[in-house]
Coordinates of C-alpha atoms in Angstrom, one line a residue:
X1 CA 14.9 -3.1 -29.4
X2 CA 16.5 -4.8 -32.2
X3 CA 14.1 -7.9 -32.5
X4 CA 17.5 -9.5 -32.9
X5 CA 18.6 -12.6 -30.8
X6 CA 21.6 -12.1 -28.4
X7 CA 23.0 -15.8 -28.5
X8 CA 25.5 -15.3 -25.4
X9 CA 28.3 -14.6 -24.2
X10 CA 31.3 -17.3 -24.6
X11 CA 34.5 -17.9 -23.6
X12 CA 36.0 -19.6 -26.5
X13 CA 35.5 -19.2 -30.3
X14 CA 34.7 -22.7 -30.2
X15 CA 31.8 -22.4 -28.4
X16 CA 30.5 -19.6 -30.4
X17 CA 30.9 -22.2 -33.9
X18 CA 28.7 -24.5 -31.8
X19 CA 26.2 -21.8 -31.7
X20 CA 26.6 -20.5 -35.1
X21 CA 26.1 -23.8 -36.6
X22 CA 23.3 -25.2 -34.5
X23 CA 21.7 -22.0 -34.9
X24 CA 22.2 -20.9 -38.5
X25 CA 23.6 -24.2 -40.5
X26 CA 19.6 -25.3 -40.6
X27 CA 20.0 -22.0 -42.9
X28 CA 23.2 -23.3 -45.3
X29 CA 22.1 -26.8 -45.8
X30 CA 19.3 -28.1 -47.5
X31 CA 16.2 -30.2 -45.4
X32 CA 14.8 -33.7 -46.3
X33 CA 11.8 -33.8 -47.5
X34 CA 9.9 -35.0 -44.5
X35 CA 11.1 -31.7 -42.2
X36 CA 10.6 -29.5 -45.4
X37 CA 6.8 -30.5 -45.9
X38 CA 6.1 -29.4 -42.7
X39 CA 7.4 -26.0 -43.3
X40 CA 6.5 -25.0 -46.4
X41 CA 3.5 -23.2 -48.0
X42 CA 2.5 -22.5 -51.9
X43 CA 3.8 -19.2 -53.8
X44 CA 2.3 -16.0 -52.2
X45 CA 1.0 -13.9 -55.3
X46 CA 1.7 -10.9 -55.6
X47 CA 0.5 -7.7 -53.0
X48 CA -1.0 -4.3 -54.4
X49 CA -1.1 -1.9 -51.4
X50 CA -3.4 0.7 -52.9
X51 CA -5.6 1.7 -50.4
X52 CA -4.9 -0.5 -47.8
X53 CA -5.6 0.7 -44.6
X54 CA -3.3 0.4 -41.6
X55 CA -5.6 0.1 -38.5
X56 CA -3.5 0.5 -34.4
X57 CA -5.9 -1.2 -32.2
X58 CA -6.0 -0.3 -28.2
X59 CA -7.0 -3.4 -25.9
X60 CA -7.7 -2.6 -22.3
X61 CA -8.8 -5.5 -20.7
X62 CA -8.3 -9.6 -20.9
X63 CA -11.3 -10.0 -22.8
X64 CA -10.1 -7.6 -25.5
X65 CA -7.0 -9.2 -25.7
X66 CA -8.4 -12.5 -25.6
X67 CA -10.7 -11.2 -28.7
X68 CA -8.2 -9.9 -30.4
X69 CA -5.9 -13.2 -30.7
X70 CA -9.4 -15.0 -31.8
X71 CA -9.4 -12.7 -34.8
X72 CA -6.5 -13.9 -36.0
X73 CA -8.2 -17.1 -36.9
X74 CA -11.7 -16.7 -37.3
X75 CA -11.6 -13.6 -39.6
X76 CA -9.0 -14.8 -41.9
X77 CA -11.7 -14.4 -44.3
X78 CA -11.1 -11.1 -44.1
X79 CA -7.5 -11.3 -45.4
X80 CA -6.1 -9.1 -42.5
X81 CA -2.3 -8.7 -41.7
X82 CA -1.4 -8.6 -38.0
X83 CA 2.0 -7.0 -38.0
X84 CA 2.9 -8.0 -34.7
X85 CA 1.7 -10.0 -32.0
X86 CA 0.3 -8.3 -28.8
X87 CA 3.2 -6.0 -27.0
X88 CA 2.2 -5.6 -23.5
X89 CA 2.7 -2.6 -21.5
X90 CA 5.2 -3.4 -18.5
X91 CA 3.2 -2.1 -16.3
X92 CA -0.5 -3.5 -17.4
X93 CA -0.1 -6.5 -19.3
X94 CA -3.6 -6.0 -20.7
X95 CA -2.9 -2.4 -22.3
X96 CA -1.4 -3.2 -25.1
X97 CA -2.0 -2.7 -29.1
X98 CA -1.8 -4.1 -32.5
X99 CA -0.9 -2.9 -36.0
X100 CA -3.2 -4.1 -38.2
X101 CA -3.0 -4.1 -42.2
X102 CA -6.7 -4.4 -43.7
X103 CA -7.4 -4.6 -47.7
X104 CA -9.8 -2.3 -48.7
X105 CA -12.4 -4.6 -49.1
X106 CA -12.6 -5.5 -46.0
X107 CA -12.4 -1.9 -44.1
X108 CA -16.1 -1.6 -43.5
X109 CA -16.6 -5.3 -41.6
X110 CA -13.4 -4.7 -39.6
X111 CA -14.7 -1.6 -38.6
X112 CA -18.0 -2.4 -37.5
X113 CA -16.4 -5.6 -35.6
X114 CA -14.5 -3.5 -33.5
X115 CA -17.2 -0.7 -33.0
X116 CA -19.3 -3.5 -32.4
X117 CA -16.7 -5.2 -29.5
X118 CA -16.1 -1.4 -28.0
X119 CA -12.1 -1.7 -28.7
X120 CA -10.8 1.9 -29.4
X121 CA -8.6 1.7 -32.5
X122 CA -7.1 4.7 -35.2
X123 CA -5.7 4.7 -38.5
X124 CA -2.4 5.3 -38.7
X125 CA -2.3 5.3 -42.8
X126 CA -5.1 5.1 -45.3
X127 CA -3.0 4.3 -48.2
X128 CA -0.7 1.9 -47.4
X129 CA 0.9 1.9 -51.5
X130 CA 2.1 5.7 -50.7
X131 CA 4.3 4.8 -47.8
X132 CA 5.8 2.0 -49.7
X133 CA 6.7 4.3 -52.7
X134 CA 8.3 6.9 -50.3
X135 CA 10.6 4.2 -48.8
X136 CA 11.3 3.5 -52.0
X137 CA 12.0 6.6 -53.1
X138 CA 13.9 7.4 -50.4
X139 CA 16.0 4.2 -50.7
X140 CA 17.1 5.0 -54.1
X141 CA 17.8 8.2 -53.2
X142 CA 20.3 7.0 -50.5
X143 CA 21.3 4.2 -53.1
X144 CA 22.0 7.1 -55.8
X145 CA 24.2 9.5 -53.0
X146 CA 26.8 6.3 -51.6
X147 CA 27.5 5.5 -55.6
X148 CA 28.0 9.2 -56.2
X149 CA 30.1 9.6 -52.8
X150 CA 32.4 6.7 -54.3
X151 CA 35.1 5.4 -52.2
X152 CA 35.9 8.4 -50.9
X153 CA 35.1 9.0 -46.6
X154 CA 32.7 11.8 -46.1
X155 CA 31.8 13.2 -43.0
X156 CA 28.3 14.7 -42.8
X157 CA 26.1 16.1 -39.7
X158 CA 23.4 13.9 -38.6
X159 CA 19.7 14.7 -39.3
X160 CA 18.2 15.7 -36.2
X161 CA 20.6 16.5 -34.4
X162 CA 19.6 19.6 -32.9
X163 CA 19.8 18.2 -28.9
X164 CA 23.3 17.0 -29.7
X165 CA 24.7 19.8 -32.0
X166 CA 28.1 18.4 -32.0
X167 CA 27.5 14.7 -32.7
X168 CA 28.5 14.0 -36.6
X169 CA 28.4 10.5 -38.3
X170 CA 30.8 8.9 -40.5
X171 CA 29.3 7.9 -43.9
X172 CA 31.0 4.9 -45.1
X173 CA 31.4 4.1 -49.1
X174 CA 28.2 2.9 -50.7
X175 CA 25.9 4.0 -47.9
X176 CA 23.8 7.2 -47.7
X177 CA 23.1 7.7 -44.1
X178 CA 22.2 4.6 -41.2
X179 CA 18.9 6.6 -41.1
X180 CA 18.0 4.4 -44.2
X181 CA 17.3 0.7 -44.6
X182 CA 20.3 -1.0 -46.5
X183 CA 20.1 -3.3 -49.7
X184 CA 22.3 -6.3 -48.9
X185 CA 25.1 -5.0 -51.5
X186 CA 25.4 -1.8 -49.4
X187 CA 25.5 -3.6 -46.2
X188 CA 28.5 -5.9 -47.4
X189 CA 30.1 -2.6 -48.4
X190 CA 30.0 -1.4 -45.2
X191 CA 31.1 -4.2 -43.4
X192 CA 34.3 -3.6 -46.0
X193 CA 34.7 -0.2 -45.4
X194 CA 34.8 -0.6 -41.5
X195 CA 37.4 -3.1 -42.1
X196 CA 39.4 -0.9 -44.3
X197 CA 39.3 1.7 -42.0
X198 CA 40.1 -0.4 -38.7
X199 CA 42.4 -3.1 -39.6
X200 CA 43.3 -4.0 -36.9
X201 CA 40.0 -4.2 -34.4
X202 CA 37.8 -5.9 -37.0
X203 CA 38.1 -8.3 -39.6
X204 CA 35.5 -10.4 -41.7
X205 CA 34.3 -13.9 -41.4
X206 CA 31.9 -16.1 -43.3
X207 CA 30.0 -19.3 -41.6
X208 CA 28.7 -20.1 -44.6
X209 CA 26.1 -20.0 -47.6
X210 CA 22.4 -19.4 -47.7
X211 CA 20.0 -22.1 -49.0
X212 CA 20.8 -19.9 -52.8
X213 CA 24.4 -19.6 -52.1
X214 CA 24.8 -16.4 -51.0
X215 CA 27.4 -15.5 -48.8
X216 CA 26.5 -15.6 -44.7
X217 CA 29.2 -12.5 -43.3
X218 CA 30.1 -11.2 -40.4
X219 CA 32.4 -8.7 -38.9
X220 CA 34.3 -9.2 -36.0
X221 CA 35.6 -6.5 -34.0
X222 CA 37.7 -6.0 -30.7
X223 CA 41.1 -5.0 -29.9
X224 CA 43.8 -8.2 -29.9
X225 CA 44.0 -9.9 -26.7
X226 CA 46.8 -8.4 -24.3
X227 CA 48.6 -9.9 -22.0
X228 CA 48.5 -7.5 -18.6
X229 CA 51.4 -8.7 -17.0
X230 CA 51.8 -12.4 -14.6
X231 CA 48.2 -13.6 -14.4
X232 CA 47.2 -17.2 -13.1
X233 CA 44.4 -19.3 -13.1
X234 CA 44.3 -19.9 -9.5
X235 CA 43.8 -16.2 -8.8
X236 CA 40.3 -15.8 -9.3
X237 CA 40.7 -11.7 -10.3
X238 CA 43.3 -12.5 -12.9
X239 CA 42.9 -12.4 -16.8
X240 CA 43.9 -15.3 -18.1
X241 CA 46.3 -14.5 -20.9
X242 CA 44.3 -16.7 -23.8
X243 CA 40.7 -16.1 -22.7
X244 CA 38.6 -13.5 -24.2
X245 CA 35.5 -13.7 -23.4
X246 CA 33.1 -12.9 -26.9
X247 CA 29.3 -11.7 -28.0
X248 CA 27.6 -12.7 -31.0
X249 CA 24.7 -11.1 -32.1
X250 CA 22.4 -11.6 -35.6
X251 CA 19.9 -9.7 -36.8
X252 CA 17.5 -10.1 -40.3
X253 CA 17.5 -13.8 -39.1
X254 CA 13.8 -13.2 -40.4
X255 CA 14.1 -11.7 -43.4
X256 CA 11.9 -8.4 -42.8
X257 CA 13.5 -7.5 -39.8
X258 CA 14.8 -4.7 -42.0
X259 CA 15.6 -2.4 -38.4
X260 CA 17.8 -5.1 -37.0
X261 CA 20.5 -4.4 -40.0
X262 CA 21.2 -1.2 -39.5
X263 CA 21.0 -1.3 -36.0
X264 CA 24.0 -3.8 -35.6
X265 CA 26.1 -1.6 -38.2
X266 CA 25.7 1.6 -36.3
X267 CA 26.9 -0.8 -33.1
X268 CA 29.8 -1.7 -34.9
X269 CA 30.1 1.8 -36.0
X270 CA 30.2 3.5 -32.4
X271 CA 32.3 0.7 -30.9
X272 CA 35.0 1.2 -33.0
X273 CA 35.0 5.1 -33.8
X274 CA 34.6 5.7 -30.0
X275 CA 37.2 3.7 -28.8
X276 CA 39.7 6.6 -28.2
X277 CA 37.3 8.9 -26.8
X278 CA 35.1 7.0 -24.8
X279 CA 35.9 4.7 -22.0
X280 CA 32.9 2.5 -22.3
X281 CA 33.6 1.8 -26.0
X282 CA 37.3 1.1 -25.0
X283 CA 36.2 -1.4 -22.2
X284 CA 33.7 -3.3 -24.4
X285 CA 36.3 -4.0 -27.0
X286 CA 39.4 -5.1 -25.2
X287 CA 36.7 -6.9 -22.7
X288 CA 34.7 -9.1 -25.5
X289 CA 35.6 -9.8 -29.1
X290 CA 32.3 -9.2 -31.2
X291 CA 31.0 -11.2 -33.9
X292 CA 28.3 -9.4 -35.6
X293 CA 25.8 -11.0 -38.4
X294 CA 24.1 -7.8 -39.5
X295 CA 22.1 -10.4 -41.9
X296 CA 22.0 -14.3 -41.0
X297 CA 19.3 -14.4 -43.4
X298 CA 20.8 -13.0 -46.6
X299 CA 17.9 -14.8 -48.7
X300 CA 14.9 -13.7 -46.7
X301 CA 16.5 -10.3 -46.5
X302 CA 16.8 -9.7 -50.3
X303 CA 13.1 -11.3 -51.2
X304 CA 11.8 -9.0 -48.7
X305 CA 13.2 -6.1 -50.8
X306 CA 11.4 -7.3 -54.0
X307 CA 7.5 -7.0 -55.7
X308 CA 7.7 -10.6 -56.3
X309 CA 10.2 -14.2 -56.5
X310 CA 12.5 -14.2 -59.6
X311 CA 11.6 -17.7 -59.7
X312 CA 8.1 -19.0 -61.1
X313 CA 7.4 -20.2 -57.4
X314 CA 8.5 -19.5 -54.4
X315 CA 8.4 -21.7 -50.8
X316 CA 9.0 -19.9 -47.2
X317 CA 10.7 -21.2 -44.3
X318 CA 10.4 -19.6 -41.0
X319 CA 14.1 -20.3 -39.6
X320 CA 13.7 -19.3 -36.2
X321 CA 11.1 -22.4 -35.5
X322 CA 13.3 -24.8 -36.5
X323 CA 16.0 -23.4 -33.3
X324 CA 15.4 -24.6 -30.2
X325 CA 15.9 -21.6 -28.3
X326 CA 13.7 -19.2 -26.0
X327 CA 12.8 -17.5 -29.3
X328 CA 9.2 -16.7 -31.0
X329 CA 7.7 -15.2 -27.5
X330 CA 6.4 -12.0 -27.3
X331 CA 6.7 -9.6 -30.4
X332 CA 7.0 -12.9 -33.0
X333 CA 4.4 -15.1 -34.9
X334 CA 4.0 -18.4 -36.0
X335 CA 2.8 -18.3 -39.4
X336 CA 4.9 -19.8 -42.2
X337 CA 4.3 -17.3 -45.2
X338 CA 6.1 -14.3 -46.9
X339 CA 5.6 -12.1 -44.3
X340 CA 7.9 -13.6 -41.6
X341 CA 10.9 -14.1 -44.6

């Protein structure tokens, strides 16, 4: 649900720097030249969305499918945007659909390619521009109501809320509502404020700086490690009394995976607000310790928020290729361009 990767679960904080830094240093220092050639791609220009359509297509059988990955290589003259890679059903691996983003020029010969192949498809938006200027709108607006709140705690009803009438959310300083994507300053300033509020379940942590020098954070949270009377090794049921067992979890390791973010921060959020009143929340936190990357790709995640590069030119790195992990399966692409930063 998160598109994030779940690194594992590890006895020592140790182990969990071996993971960080075979998994994210690729991130903090910078690559030959040799492995950087092969990685690399000219500046992307920059995208006008006006009247771009955004197609969902509907394959049904093997052959469909099968057609459908073709198209992703032999009508690249077209200029289309697959979204996302085929997502089968888990029940028919054949039933499965595509988002598809098609300039307007290229809307007609799409169109008759599919009619043509009998593949059933809609349109989910025939203006792609005007759903970019809501989100930004309504990013602003959430931007504009955290600086307003100042550094004060508010505590608001959720939106929608109506199955679950007595379920509020905490607002933290700087940040509208979770319901919202974050900038990066906002999600720093939540990581802060849950600090602030819980100092002694969570704490910070930095493993190190982006390929621009920004700042790679984390949060950590879980209650200190307790010592439940005699326990001993040899007994197979005890706890032993400097072992806690720990989960790390990343998200915006590419940097569009804008849902990942806030995602991970409500996690943090219910964990650590529920831990008087819920049993499960209090067993996850004095079970693991959590270390929590809400953005391992600070870089990525801040282009992806912006028309165009500040610099002149620009050169994308996919960092999940370079990990050799069971990663870039189902739901994730291959191609080395703006789109997977």
């Amino acid at each position: 649900m998160f598109c994030s990767h779940v690194l594992g679960i590890y006895r020592t904080w140790g182990l969990i720097m071996v993971c960080l830094f075979t998994s994210l240093f690729l991130v903090v220092e910078p690559f030959g030249n040799e492995m950087l050639s092969s990685y690399l791609l000219a500046p992307s220009p920059r995208i006008d969305y006006t009247n771009n359509q955004l197609f969902k297509i509907y394959t049904r059988t093997p052959e469909d499918l099968a057609l459908l990955k073709r198209w992703q290589v032999e009508l690249r003259p077209l200029q289309l945007d697959f979204w996302d890679d085929a997502l089968p059903d888990y029940f028919n691996p054949f039933h499965t659909s595509f988002l598809v983003r098609v300039p307007p020029q290229s809307v007609k010969d799409f169109t008759g390619y599919l009619i043509a192949a009998e593949i059933d498809y809609q349109i989910s938006s025939h203006d792609l521009k005007k759903l970019v200027q809501w989100e930004k709108m309504t990013v602003a607006t959430a931007q504009q109501a955290g600086r307003n709140r100042g550094s004060g705690m508010v505590i608001a009803q959720s939106p929608g809320t109506d199955r679950y009438p007595n379920h509020r959310r905490v607002l933290l300083p700087g940040v509208h509502t979770l319901a919202s994507y974050l900038p990066l300053e906002n999600v720093n300033n939540f990581i802060d404020s849950i600090v602030d509020r819980h100092p002694v379940m969570a704490s910070t942590f930095e493993i190190g700086r982006s390929f621009e020098g920004r700042p790679i954070r984390g949060i950590k949270i879980g209650t200190p490690f307790m010592n439940f009377g005699e326990t001993t090794f040899e007994d197979p049921q005890s706890v032993p009394p400097t072992v806690k067992k720990a989960i790390l979890i990343d998200g915006a390791m590419q940097g569009r995976d804008w849902i990942t973010v806030p995602a991970l921060l409500y996690l943090v959020q219910q964990l650590l607000s529920r831990y008087d009143i819920d049993d499960r929340a209090r067993f996850m936190l004095d079970t693991y310790d959590w270390y929590i990357i809400p953005v391992a790709n600070p870089d990525g995640y801040l282009f992806s928020w912006q028309t165009v590069s500040d610099e002149p030119s620009a050169y994308f790195l996919e960092i999940a290729l370079l990990l050799s992990l069971y990663i870039c399966r189902i739901g994730s692409g291959r191609r080395q361009d703006r789109s997977v930063l």
